[in-house]
Amino acid sequence: MLKFTFPNPLYAIADTLGRAELSFLDLAEHLCAGGARLLQLRVKDLPSREFLTLAQQVRTVCHRYGCLLIINDRADIALAIDADGVHVGQEDLPLAAARKVLGPHKIIGVSTHNPAQAQEAERGGADYIGFGPLFGTTTKATGYTARGLAQLREIRALVQLPIVAIGGITTERAPSALEAGANAVAMISDLVLASDVTRKVQETLVELRSREE
């Protein structure tokens, strides 16, 4: 199996942050239209049947744009809709179990918060790791304090896997994460709460790609 690489340096997450005025499907459309080519669908409060229907709809949007779709937490939903992969946290389905569900060819990412977890994910056969919260975040209660750029550099030296940095990352802070060794940055609030999500994604990608050159 070929080593996984992120399609571009933006790891987009469709999460309505509990705001009733936001639509998962609309967010997915706007994120993809702006240039996101990997999108994680993060849904916490929908019953499984509704989640499945939504995931199928988002998959249709992603396929139209040539965007990879990663389902957060739910390997069963990822399998049911033939998503491109799943992302699991430390308290979710173990990596080995997720691989058993999805098979050898799907993408599996693992959230990590320290060097030991990162190395364990690599040994376990993850395709990429998430690392954070980098700067701290109010989007998700991780139970971990801000990890910081120094620990990101440490993990970059320890593992060969692609790394997506997450936690408190804005367009302004993103370049420092890439410079510290992340291959991509996950952004939620700074994108999904923008007045024009598509334009915000476009502007962010321009900024991130300029730092890669």
CSV table of C-alpha atoms in Angstrom, one decimal:
chain,number,residue,atom,x,y,z
A,1,MET,CA,0.0,0.0,0.0
A,2,LEU,CA,1.3,3.4,-0.9
A,3,LYS,CA,2.2,5.8,1.9
A,4,PHE,CA,-0.6,8.3,2.5
A,5,THR,CA,0.0,12.0,1.8
A,6,PHE,CA,-2.4,14.9,2.4
A,7,PRO,CA,-3.8,16.3,-0.9
A,8,ASN,CA,-3.0,19.8,0.3
A,9,PRO,CA,-2.0,21.5,3.5
A,10,LEU,CA,-5.6,22.1,4.7
A,11,TYR,CA,-7.4,19.4,6.6
A,12,ALA,CA,-11.0,20.7,6.6
A,13,ILE,CA,-13.4,19.7,9.3
A,14,ALA,CA,-17.2,20.0,8.8
A,15,ASP,CA,-18.5,20.6,12.3
A,16,THR,CA,-21.4,23.0,13.0
A,17,LEU,CA,-20.1,23.6,16.5
A,18,GLY,CA,-23.6,23.0,17.8
A,19,ARG,CA,-25.0,26.0,16.0
A,20,ALA,CA,-28.5,25.4,14.7
A,21,GLU,CA,-28.1,28.0,11.9
A,22,LEU,CA,-25.2,26.0,10.4
A,23,SER,CA,-25.8,23.0,8.1
A,24,PHE,CA,-23.3,20.1,7.8
A,25,LEU,CA,-24.2,19.7,4.1
A,26,ASP,CA,-23.8,23.4,3.3
A,27,LEU,CA,-20.5,23.5,5.2
A,28,ALA,CA,-19.2,20.5,3.2
A,29,GLU,CA,-20.3,22.2,-0.1
A,30,HIS,CA,-18.6,25.5,0.8
A,31,LEU,CA,-15.4,23.8,2.1
A,32,CYS,CA,-15.0,21.7,-1.0
A,33,ALA,CA,-15.9,24.6,-3.3
A,34,GLY,CA,-13.1,26.6,-1.7
A,35,GLY,CA,-10.5,24.0,-2.5
A,36,ALA,CA,-10.5,21.5,0.5
A,37,ARG,CA,-9.5,18.1,-0.9
A,38,LEU,CA,-9.8,16.2,2.4
A,39,LEU,CA,-12.7,16.7,4.6
A,40,GLN,CA,-13.5,15.2,8.0
A,41,LEU,CA,-17.2,14.9,8.9
A,42,ARG,CA,-17.5,15.4,12.6
A,43,VAL,CA,-20.9,14.8,14.0
A,44,LYS,CA,-21.5,14.2,17.7
A,45,ASP,CA,-25.2,14.5,18.4
A,46,LEU,CA,-27.2,12.8,15.6
A,47,PRO,CA,-28.7,9.4,15.9
A,48,SER,CA,-27.0,6.8,13.8
A,49,ARG,CA,-29.7,6.6,11.2
A,50,GLU,CA,-29.6,10.4,10.6
A,51,PHE,CA,-25.8,10.4,10.7
A,52,LEU,CA,-25.8,7.7,8.0
A,53,THR,CA,-28.1,9.7,5.7
A,54,LEU,CA,-26.0,12.8,6.2
A,55,ALA,CA,-22.8,11.0,5.6
A,56,GLN,CA,-24.1,9.6,2.3
A,57,GLN,CA,-25.1,13.2,1.2
A,58,VAL,CA,-21.7,14.6,2.2
A,59,ARG,CA,-20.0,11.7,0.3
A,60,THR,CA,-21.9,12.8,-2.8
A,61,VAL,CA,-20.6,16.4,-2.4
A,62,CYS,CA,-17.0,15.3,-1.8
A,63,HIS,CA,-17.0,13.0,-4.8
A,64,ARG,CA,-18.2,15.8,-7.0
A,65,TYR,CA,-15.2,17.9,-6.0
A,66,GLY,CA,-12.7,15.0,-5.9
A,67,CYS,CA,-12.4,15.4,-2.1
A,68,LEU,CA,-11.5,12.6,0.3
A,69,LEU,CA,-14.1,12.0,3.0
A,70,ILE,CA,-13.0,11.0,6.5
A,71,ILE,CA,-15.6,10.1,9.1
A,72,ASN,CA,-14.8,11.1,12.6
A,73,ASP,CA,-15.0,8.2,15.2
A,74,ARG,CA,-17.5,6.0,13.4
A,75,ALA,CA,-15.8,3.2,11.4
A,76,ASP,CA,-19.3,1.6,10.9
A,77,ILE,CA,-20.6,4.7,9.2
A,78,ALA,CA,-17.4,5.0,7.1
A,79,LEU,CA,-17.8,1.4,6.0
A,80,ALA,CA,-21.5,1.7,5.3
A,81,ILE,CA,-21.1,4.6,2.9
A,82,ASP,CA,-17.7,3.6,1.5
A,83,ALA,CA,-16.0,6.7,2.8
A,84,ASP,CA,-12.3,7.1,2.2
A,85,GLY,CA,-11.5,6.5,5.8
A,86,VAL,CA,-12.0,7.2,9.5
A,87,HIS,CA,-10.4,9.3,12.2
A,88,VAL,CA,-10.3,7.9,15.7
A,89,GLY,CA,-9.4,9.4,19.1
A,90,GLN,CA,-7.7,7.9,22.1
A,91,GLU,CA,-11.0,7.1,23.6
A,92,ASP,CA,-12.6,5.8,20.4
A,93,LEU,CA,-12.5,2.4,18.6
A,94,PRO,CA,-8.9,1.2,18.8
A,95,LEU,CA,-6.8,1.5,15.7
A,96,ALA,CA,-6.5,-2.3,15.2
A,97,ALA,CA,-10.3,-2.7,15.5
A,98,ALA,CA,-10.9,0.2,13.0
A,99,ARG,CA,-8.5,-1.5,10.6
A,100,LYS,CA,-10.3,-4.8,11.0
A,101,VAL,CA,-13.6,-3.1,10.2
A,102,LEU,CA,-12.4,-1.0,7.2
A,103,GLY,CA,-9.7,-3.3,5.7
A,104,PRO,CA,-6.2,-2.5,4.5
A,105,HIS,CA,-6.9,0.1,1.9
A,106,LYS,CA,-8.9,2.7,3.8
A,107,ILE,CA,-7.3,5.7,5.4
A,108,ILE,CA,-7.1,5.7,9.2
A,109,GLY,CA,-6.0,8.7,11.2
A,110,VAL,CA,-5.4,8.7,15.0
A,111,SER,CA,-5.5,11.7,17.4
A,112,THR,CA,-2.4,11.9,19.5
A,113,HIS,CA,-1.4,14.2,22.3
A,114,ASN,CA,2.1,13.2,23.2
A,115,PRO,CA,5.2,11.4,21.7
A,116,ALA,CA,4.2,8.0,23.1
A,117,GLN,CA,0.8,8.0,21.5
A,118,ALA,CA,2.3,9.2,18.2
A,119,GLN,CA,4.8,6.3,18.2
A,120,GLU,CA,2.1,3.8,19.1
A,121,ALA,CA,-0.1,5.0,16.3
A,122,GLU,CA,2.8,4.6,13.8
A,123,ARG,CA,3.6,1.1,15.1
A,124,GLY,CA,-0.1,0.2,14.9
A,125,GLY,CA,-0.3,1.1,11.2
A,126,ALA,CA,-2.1,4.5,11.2
A,127,ASP,CA,-1.9,6.3,7.9
A,128,TYR,CA,-1.5,9.7,9.6
A,129,ILE,CA,-1.7,11.2,13.0
A,130,GLY,CA,-3.5,14.3,14.4
A,131,PHE,CA,-1.5,16.1,17.0
A,132,GLY,CA,-2.8,18.7,19.5
A,133,PRO,CA,-4.3,20.7,20.9
A,134,LEU,CA,-1.5,22.7,19.5
A,135,PHE,CA,-2.5,26.1,20.8
A,136,GLY,CA,-5.4,25.1,23.0
A,137,THR,CA,-9.0,25.1,21.8
A,138,THR,CA,-12.6,25.8,22.9
A,139,THR,CA,-14.0,23.7,20.0
A,140,LYS,CA,-13.5,20.3,21.6
A,141,ALA,CA,-12.8,19.3,25.2
A,142,THR,CA,-9.7,17.1,24.8
A,143,GLY,CA,-8.6,17.0,28.4
A,144,TYR,CA,-5.1,18.1,27.3
A,145,THR,CA,-3.4,21.4,27.7
A,146,ALA,CA,-1.9,23.2,24.7
A,147,ARG,CA,1.0,21.1,23.4
A,148,GLY,CA,2.9,23.8,21.7
A,149,LEU,CA,5.2,24.0,18.7
A,150,ALA,CA,8.2,22.5,20.6
A,151,GLN,CA,6.4,19.2,21.1
A,152,LEU,CA,5.2,19.2,17.5
A,153,ARG,CA,8.9,19.5,16.5
A,154,GLU,CA,9.7,16.6,18.8
A,155,ILE,CA,7.1,14.4,17.3
A,156,ARG,CA,8.1,15.3,13.8
A,157,ALA,CA,11.6,13.9,14.6
A,158,LEU,CA,10.1,10.7,16.1
A,159,VAL,CA,7.6,9.5,13.4
A,160,GLN,CA,7.6,9.2,9.7
A,161,LEU,CA,3.8,9.5,9.4
A,162,PRO,CA,2.1,12.6,8.0
A,163,ILE,CA,1.0,14.9,10.8
A,164,VAL,CA,-2.0,17.2,10.9
A,165,ALA,CA,-1.9,19.8,13.6
A,166,ILE,CA,-5.1,20.7,15.4
A,167,GLY,CA,-6.3,23.0,18.1
A,168,GLY,CA,-6.6,26.8,18.1
A,169,ILE,CA,-5.2,27.1,14.6
A,170,THR,CA,-6.1,30.1,12.6
A,171,THR,CA,-5.0,31.3,9.2
A,172,GLU,CA,-2.4,33.5,11.0
A,173,ARG,CA,-1.1,30.7,13.2
A,174,ALA,CA,-1.1,27.9,10.6
A,175,PRO,CA,2.2,28.7,9.0
A,176,SER,CA,4.1,28.2,12.2
A,177,ALA,CA,2.6,24.8,12.5
A,178,LEU,CA,3.8,23.8,9.1
A,179,GLU,CA,7.2,25.2,9.8
A,180,ALA,CA,7.4,23.1,12.9
A,181,GLY,CA,6.8,19.9,11.0
A,182,ALA,CA,3.1,19.5,10.4
A,183,ASN,CA,2.1,18.4,6.9
A,184,ALA,CA,-1.4,19.8,7.2
A,185,VAL,CA,-3.4,22.0,9.6
A,186,ALA,CA,-6.9,21.3,10.8
A,187,MET,CA,-9.1,24.4,11.1
A,188,ILE,CA,-12.6,24.6,12.4
A,189,SER,CA,-13.9,27.8,13.9
A,190,ASP,CA,-11.7,30.1,11.7
A,191,LEU,CA,-13.3,28.5,8.6
A,192,VAL,CA,-16.9,27.5,9.5
A,193,LEU,CA,-17.7,30.7,11.3
A,194,ALA,CA,-16.5,32.9,8.5
A,195,SER,CA,-19.1,35.0,6.7
A,196,ASP,CA,-18.0,33.5,3.4
A,197,VAL,CA,-16.6,30.0,4.0
A,198,THR,CA,-15.7,29.3,0.4
A,199,ARG,CA,-13.6,32.5,0.2
A,200,LYS,CA,-12.0,31.9,3.6
A,201,VAL,CA,-10.9,28.5,2.4
A,202,GLN,CA,-9.5,29.9,-0.8
A,203,GLU,CA,-7.6,32.6,1.0
A,204,THR,CA,-6.2,30.2,3.6
A,205,LEU,CA,-5.0,27.8,0.9
A,206,VAL,CA,-3.2,30.7,-0.9
A,207,GLU,CA,-1.5,31.6,2.4
A,208,LEU,CA,-0.5,28.0,3.2
A,209,ARG,CA,0.8,27.2,-0.2
A,210,SER,CA,2.9,30.4,-0.2
A,211,ARG,CA,4.6,29.1,2.9
A,212,GLU,CA,5.4,25.7,1.3
A,213,GLU,CA,7.3,27.3,-1.6
